Structures are given as C-alpha cells and as structure tokens.
GROMACS .gro file of C-alpha atoms in nm:
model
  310
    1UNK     CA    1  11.357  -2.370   2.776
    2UNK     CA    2  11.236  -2.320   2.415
    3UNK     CA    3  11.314  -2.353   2.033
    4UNK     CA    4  11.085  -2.257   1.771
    5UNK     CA    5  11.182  -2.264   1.393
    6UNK     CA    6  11.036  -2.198   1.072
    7UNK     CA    7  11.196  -2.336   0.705
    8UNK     CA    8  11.135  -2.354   0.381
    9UNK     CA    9  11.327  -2.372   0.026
   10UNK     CA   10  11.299  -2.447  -0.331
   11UNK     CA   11  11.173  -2.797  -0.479
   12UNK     CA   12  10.986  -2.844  -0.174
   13UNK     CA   13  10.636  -3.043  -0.223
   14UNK     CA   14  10.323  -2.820  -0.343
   15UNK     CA   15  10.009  -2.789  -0.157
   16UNK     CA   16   9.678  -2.643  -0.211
   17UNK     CA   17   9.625  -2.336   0.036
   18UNK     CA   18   9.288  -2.472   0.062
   19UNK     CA   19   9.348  -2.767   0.191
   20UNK     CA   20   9.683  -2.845   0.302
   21UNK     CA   21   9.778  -3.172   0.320
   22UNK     CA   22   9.935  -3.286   0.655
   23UNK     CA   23  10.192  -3.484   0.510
   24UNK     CA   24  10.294  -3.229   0.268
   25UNK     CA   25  10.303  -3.000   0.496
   26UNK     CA   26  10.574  -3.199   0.739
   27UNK     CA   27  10.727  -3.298   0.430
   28UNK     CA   28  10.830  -2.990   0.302
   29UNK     CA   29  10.951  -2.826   0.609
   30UNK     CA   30  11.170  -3.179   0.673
   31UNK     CA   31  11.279  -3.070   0.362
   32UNK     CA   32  11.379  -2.747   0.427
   33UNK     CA   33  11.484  -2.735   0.754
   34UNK     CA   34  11.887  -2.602   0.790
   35UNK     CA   35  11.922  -2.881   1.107
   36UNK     CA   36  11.785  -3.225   1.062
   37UNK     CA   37  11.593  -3.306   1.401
   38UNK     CA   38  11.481  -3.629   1.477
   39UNK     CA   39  11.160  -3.675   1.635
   40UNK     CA   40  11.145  -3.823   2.002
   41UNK     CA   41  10.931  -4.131   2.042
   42UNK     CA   42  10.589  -4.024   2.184
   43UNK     CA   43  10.275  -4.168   2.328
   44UNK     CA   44   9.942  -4.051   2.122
   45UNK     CA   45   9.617  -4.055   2.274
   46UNK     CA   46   9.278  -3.892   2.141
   47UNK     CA   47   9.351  -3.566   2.316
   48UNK     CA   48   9.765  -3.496   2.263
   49UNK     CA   49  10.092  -3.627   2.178
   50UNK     CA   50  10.326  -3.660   2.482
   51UNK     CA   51  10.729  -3.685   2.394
   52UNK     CA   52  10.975  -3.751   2.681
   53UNK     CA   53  11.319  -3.609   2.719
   54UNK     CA   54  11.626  -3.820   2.736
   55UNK     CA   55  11.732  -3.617   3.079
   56UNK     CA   56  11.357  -3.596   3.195
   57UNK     CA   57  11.089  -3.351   3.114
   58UNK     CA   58  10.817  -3.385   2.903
   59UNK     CA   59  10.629  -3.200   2.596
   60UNK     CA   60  10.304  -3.202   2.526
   61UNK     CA   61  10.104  -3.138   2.209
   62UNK     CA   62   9.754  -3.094   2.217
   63UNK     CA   63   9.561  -3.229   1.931
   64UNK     CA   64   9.298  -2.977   1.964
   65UNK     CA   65   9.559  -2.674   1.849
   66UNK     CA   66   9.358  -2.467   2.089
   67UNK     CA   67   9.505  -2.682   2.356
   68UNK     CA   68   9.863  -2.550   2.245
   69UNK     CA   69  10.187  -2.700   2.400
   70UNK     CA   70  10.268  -2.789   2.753
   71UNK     CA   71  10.621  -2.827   2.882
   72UNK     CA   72  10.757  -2.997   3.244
   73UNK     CA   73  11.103  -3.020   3.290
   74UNK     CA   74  11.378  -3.226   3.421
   75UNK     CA   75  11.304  -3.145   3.775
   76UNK     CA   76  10.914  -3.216   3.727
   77UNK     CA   77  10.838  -2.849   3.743
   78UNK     CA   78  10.563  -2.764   3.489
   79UNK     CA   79  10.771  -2.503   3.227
   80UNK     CA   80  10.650  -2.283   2.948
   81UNK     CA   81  10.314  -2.319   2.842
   82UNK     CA   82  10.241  -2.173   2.444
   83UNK     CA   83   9.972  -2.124   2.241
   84UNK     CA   84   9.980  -2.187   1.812
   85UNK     CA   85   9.950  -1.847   1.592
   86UNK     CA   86   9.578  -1.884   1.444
   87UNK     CA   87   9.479  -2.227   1.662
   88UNK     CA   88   9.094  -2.104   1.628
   89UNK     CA   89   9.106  -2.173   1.269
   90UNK     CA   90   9.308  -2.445   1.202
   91UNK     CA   91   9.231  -2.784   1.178
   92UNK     CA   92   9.273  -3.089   1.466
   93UNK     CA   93   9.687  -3.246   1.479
   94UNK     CA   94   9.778  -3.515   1.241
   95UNK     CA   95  10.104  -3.696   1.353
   96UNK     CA   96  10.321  -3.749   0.989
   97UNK     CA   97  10.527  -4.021   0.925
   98UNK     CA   98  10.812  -3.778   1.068
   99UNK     CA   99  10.671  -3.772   1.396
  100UNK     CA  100  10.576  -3.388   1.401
  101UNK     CA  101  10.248  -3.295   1.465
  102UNK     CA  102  10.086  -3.066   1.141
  103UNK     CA  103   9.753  -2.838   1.214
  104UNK     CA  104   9.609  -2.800   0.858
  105UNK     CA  105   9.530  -2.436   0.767
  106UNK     CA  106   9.318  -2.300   0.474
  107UNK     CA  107   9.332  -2.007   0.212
  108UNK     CA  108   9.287  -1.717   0.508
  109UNK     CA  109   9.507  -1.900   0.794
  110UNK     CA  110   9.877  -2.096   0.777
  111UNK     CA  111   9.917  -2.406   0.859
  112UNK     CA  112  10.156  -2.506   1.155
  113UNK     CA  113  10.388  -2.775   1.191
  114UNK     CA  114  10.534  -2.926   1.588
  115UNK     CA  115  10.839  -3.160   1.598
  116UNK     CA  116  10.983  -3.241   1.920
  117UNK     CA  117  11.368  -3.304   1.918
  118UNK     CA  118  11.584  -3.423   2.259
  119UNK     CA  119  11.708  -3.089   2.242
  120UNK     CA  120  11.455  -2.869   2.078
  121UNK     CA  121  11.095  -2.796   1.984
  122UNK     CA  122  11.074  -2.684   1.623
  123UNK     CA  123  10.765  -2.463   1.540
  124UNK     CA  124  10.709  -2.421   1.176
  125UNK     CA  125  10.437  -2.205   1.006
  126UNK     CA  126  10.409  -2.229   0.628
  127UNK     CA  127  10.251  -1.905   0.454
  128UNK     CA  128  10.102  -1.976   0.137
  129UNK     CA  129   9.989  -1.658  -0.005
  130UNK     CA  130  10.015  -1.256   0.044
  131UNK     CA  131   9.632  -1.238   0.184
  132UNK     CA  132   9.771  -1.405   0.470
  133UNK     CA  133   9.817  -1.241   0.796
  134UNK     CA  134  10.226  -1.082   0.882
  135UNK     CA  135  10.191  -1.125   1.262
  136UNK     CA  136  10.192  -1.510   1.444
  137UNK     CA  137  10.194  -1.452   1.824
  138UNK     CA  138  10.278  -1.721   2.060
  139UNK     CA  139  10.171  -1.681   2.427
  140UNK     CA  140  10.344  -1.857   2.720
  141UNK     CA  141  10.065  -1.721   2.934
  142UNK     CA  142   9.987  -1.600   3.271
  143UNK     CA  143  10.311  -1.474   3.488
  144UNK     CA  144  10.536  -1.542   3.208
  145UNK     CA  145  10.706  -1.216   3.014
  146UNK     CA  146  10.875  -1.221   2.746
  147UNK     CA  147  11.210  -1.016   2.676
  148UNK     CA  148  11.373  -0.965   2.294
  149UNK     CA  149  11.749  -1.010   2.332
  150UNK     CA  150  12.012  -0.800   2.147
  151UNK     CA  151  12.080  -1.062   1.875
  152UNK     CA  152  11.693  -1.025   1.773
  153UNK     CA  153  11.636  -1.381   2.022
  154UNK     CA  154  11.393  -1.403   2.277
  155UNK     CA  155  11.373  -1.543   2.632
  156UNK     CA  156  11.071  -1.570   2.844
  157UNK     CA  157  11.050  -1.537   3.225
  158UNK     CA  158  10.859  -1.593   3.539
  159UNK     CA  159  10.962  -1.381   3.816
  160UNK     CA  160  11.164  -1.612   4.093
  161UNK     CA  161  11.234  -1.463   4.458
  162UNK     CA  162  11.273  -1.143   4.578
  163UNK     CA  163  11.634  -1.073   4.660
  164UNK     CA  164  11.793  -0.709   4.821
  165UNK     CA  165  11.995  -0.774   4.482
  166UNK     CA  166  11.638  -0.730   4.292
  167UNK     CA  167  11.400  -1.045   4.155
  168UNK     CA  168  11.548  -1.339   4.053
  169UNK     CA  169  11.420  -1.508   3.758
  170UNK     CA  170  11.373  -1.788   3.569
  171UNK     CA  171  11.436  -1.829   3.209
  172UNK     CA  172  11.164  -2.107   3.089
  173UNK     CA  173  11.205  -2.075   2.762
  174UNK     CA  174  11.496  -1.968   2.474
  175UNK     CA  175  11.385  -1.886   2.132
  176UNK     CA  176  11.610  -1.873   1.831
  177UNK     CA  177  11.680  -1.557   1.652
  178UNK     CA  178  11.368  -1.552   1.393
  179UNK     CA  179  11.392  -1.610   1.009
  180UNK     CA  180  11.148  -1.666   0.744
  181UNK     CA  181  11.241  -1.789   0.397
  182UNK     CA  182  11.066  -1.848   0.081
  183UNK     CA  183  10.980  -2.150  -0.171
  184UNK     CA  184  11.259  -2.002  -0.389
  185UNK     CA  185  11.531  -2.003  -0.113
  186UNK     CA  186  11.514  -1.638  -0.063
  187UNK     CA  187  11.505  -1.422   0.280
  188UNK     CA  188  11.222  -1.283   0.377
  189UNK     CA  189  11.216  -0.989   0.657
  190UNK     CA  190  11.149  -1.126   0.988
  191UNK     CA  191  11.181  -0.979   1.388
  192UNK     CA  192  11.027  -1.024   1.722
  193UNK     CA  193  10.807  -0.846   1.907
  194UNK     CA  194  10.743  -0.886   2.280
  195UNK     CA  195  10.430  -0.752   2.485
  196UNK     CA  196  10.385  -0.879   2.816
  197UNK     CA  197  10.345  -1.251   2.783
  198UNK     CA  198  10.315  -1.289   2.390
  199UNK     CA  199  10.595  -1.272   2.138
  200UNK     CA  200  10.493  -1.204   1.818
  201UNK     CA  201  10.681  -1.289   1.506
  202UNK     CA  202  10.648  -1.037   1.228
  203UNK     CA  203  10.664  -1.174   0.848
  204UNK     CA  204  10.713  -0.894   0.610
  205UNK     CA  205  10.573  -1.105   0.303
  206UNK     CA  206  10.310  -0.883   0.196
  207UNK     CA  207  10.364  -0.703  -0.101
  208UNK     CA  208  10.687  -0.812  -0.121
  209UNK     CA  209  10.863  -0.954  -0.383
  210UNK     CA  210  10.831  -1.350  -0.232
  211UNK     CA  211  10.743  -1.678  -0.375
  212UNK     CA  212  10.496  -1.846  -0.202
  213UNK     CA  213  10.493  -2.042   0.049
  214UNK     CA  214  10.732  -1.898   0.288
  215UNK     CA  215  10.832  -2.033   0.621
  216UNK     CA  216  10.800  -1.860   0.903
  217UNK     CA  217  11.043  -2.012   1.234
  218UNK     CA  218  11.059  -1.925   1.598
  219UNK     CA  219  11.271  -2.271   1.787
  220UNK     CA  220  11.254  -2.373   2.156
  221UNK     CA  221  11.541  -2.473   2.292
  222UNK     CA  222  11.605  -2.696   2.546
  223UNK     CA  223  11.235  -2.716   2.718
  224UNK     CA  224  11.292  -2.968   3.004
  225UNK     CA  225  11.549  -2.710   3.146
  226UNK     CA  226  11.451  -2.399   3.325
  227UNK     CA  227  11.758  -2.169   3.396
  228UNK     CA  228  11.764  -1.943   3.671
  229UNK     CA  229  11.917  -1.565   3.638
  230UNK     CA  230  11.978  -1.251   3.870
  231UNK     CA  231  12.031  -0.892   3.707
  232UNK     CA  232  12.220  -0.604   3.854
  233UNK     CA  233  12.163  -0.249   3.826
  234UNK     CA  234  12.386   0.016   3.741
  235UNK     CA  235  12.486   0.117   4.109
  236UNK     CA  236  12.561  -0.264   4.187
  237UNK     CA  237  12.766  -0.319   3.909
  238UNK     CA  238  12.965  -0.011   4.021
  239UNK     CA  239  12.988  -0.117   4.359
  240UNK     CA  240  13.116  -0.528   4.263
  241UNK     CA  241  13.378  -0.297   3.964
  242UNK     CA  242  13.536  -0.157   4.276
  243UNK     CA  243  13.516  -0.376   4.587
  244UNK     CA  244  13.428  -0.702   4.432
  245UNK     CA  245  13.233  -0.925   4.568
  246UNK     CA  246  13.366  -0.915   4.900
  247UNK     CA  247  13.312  -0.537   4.908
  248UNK     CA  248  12.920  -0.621   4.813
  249UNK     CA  249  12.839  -0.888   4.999
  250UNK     CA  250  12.721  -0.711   5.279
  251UNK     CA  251  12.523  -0.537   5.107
  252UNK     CA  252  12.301  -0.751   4.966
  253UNK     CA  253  12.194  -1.101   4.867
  254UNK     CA  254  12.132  -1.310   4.592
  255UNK     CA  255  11.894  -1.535   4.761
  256UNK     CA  256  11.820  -1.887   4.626
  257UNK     CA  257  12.135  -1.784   4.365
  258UNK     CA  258  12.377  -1.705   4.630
  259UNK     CA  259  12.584  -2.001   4.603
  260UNK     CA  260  12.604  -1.911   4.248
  261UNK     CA  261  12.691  -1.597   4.290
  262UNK     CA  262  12.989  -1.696   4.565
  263UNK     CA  263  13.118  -1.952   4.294
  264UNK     CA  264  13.094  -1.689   3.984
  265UNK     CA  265  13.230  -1.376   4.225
  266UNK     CA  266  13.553  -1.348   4.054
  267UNK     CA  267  13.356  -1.333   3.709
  268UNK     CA  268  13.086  -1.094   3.806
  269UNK     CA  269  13.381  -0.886   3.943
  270UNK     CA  270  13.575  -0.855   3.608
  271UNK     CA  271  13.218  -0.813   3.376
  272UNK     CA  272  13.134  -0.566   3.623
  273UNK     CA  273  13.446  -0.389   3.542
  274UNK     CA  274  13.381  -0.421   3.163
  275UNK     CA  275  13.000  -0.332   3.218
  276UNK     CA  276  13.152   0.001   3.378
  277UNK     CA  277  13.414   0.081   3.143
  278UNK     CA  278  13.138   0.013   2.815
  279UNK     CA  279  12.974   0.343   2.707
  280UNK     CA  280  12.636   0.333   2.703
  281UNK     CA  281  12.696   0.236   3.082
  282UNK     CA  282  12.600  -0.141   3.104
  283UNK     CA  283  12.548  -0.359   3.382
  284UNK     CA  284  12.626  -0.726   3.514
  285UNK     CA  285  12.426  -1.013   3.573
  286UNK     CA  286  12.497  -1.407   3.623
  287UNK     CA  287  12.269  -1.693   3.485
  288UNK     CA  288  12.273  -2.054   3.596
  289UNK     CA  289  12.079  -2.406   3.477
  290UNK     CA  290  12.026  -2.451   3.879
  291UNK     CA  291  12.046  -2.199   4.163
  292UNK     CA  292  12.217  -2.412   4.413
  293UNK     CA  293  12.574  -2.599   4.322
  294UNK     CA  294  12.432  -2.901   4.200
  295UNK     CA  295  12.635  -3.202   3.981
  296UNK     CA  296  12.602  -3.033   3.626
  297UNK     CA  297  12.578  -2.719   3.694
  298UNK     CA  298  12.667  -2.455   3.458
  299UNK     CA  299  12.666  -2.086   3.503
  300UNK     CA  300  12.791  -1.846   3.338
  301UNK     CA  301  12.784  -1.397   3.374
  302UNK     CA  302  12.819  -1.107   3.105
  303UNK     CA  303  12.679  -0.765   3.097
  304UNK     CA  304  12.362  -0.629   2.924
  305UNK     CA  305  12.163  -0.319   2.886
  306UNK     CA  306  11.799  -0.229   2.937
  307UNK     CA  307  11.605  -0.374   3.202
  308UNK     CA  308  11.719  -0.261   3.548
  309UNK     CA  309  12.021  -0.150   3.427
  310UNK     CA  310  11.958   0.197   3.509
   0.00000   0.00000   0.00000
C-alpha cells in the first residue's frame, strides 16, 4: 500500500521559487519532517531510481516526473501506480545526499520531493508562494478508485472477484490523513478529495494568513503489501447479527476470502451486532494482508458506513 507526506517548519533552508535548489529542497523537508525516514538503498539508472523492500517489493521513481512512481509488491504483483501533482512542469529527478528524489519547480509550479522508506513512501510538495495552485492530484490510474476514509485518510482499490457476498477488493495503497504546515510552524487547512482514480489534496494557502513555503503531505504506507477486503451490506450484516456465520453461510460466499472469513466468523458476528445496534445503521466488513491463511497473516473486521452499506 501507500504513504504520502508533506512537512515543513521554521528555520528550515531558503530557496528561490525560481529556481529551487534540489538539495534545499530535500533538506528542508528532512528538516521538517515529524518521523525521520531513512532512505532504502537504490539502484539509479538514466531513466529511474529503483528501491527494494526488506520483505520484497519494489518502488520505482521515474526520473522523467512524467514517468511518476511504480510499485510491485511482496508477492511480485505490480501495485499502485501514481502520478506527481504538476509533473508537466517540473524539472527532471535529482537524487540528494538523503536519498530522496527532488523534481525542481519554478515561480508558477511546487516543487516535489520522493523518499522511499522500508515502510513508507513519503511525498512532499513545498509551496512557495500564494500564486501557486491549492489542488495537487495524484492518480493511481486505470481500474484503481480511490475512497476518503472517515478519519480524512484515503485508500485506493482495484476491484478483486465477484463474490454472492458482493466484489472483493484490494486495498493497493493507504494514504495518511493529509496535513500541510507552514515555514513558521503553523497549520494550514488541508483535506482529500477523491474522484474516480485521482485523489486530490486541497491546500487552503491562498489568501490566507501563511508564511511561505508551506508543505503540503499525502504518505504511502506500506507499498509492497496489497491487502485484500470484502464489504457487507446492510441486509448481510443483519442476517450474520442474528444467525452468525453459520446462519449465513449458506447463503453466500466470500470467494478467494472465505478462509478468512471462516477464521474471523466469530468477529464479523459480534461487529455485525454493533454495526446493527449503531444509529445511522452501519454495516460489517473484514480486511486481510492475504486472502488465503497464509504464515503472517493478519486480518482484522469493524463496521463502516457508505459504500454498499445500504
């Protein structure tokens, strides 16, 4: 899955919007970043910079930001794919002393700053003045969708198999709740917004009482794991609140997460309970890091609302 993360804070090096240095660039979000990450050793040729996970997977990062970032996972699946907010404008990948990977921007256009981390992918965009644009959207592209989470987080999907249960999915990437702060320290208003396969992340910096530049963060976490997840709707979730799951299981089928589902049953019976019992109504589902019982595995259920839930 996915991290992406934006940072910035007072005392923090000083660049010209015009023509941002690389290696200030990396140095001041280093600087400013609340979690030290450590870049993972990587492999540079003329066209990207390949890291590779401790557990397996791989990330690539184009140089040409147009080529964005590529993800396979543990398994050798190929993951997310993601393009970088304003990649038409900026300039080719430097790698920094740091190991992250900085796209120069200019007065009009931010500049953007990749790290790859064992256990996350740190996206960094430093605005430098108000006549910069509010909105960065990062697409995961064809099949994916993405889905804003309760706590203002993200996940994006790719529909899985087709199950009398409904679709399984799976989760390729999980994005941080968003936050953007400014060169003084200071909060700036940040959300999410999700249409089809892009999430957006909104910036409110513009006439706004800010001190330039502010950091803008999304964070990927975990990207050489895809989880897999199955959703129930309303009249399910009533049906495993009063049966269980050996009342449902006639019924119908989680497909390639039924052994998941026959391990977790006594789980998705009691969140079904509390998923009937909540007002607004909500409804059950169970999420796993594989959908067979594999060494490792780790699943876990709760309830949520929107969606199918209806």
């Amino acid at each position: 899955m996915v991290v992406l993360t934006a940072v910035f804070a007072g005392g923090t090096p000083a660049y010209a919007s015009t023509d941002a240095d690389p290696q200030d660039v990396a140095a001041a979000v280093s600087e400013a970043a609340p979690t030290d990450l450590a870049a993972l050793p990587a492999q540079q040729s003329q066209d990207e910079v390949i890291s590779t996970f401790n557990e397996g997977g791989t990330a690539s990062v184009g140089i040409d930001p147009l080529a964005g970032l590529t993800f396979t996972t543990d398994s050798g699946e190929q993951g997310a794919t993601m393009t970088i907010p304003g990649a038409d404008s900026l300039s080719d990948g430097v790698v920094a002393e740091d190991g992250s990977v900085t796209y120069a921007g200019n007065a009009h256009v931010p500049s953007v700053n990749v790290l790859t981390a064992e256990d996350a992918v740190r996206i960094s965009t430093v605005i430098t003045s108000g006549g910069q644009t509010e909105n960065f959207d990062y697409d995961f592209g064809a099949g994916a969708t993405v889905e804003i989470q309760e706590d203002g987080s993200a996940l994006v999907l790719r529909d899985g198999e087709a199950t009398s249960a409904g679709t399984s999915e799976q989760i390729v990437a999980d994005i941080d709740t968003p936050w953007a702060t400014d060169a003084a320290g200071a909060a700036v208003e940040t959300y999410y917004v999700a249409d089809g396969s892009v999430l957006t992340q909104v910036v409110k910096h513009q006439g706004a009482d800010v001190a330039y530049p502010v950091v803008a963060d999304p964070s990927y976490d975990q990207p050489n794991i895809i989880q897999h997840r199955i959703r129930f709707n309303r009249a399910e979730t009533a049906t495993i609140a009063t049966g269980g799951w050996g009342g449902v299981i006639g019924s119908f089928t989680c497909g390639i997460m039924a052994p998941v589902c026959a391990l977790a049953s006594g789980a998705l019976a009691y969140n079904a309970g509390v998923a009937q019992n909540s007002n607004p109504k909500r409804c059950v589902q169970v999420t796993a890091t594989s959908p067979g019982i594999t060494p490792g595995i780790i699943w876990w259920v709760d309830t949520y609302a929107g969606g199918p839930c209806r």
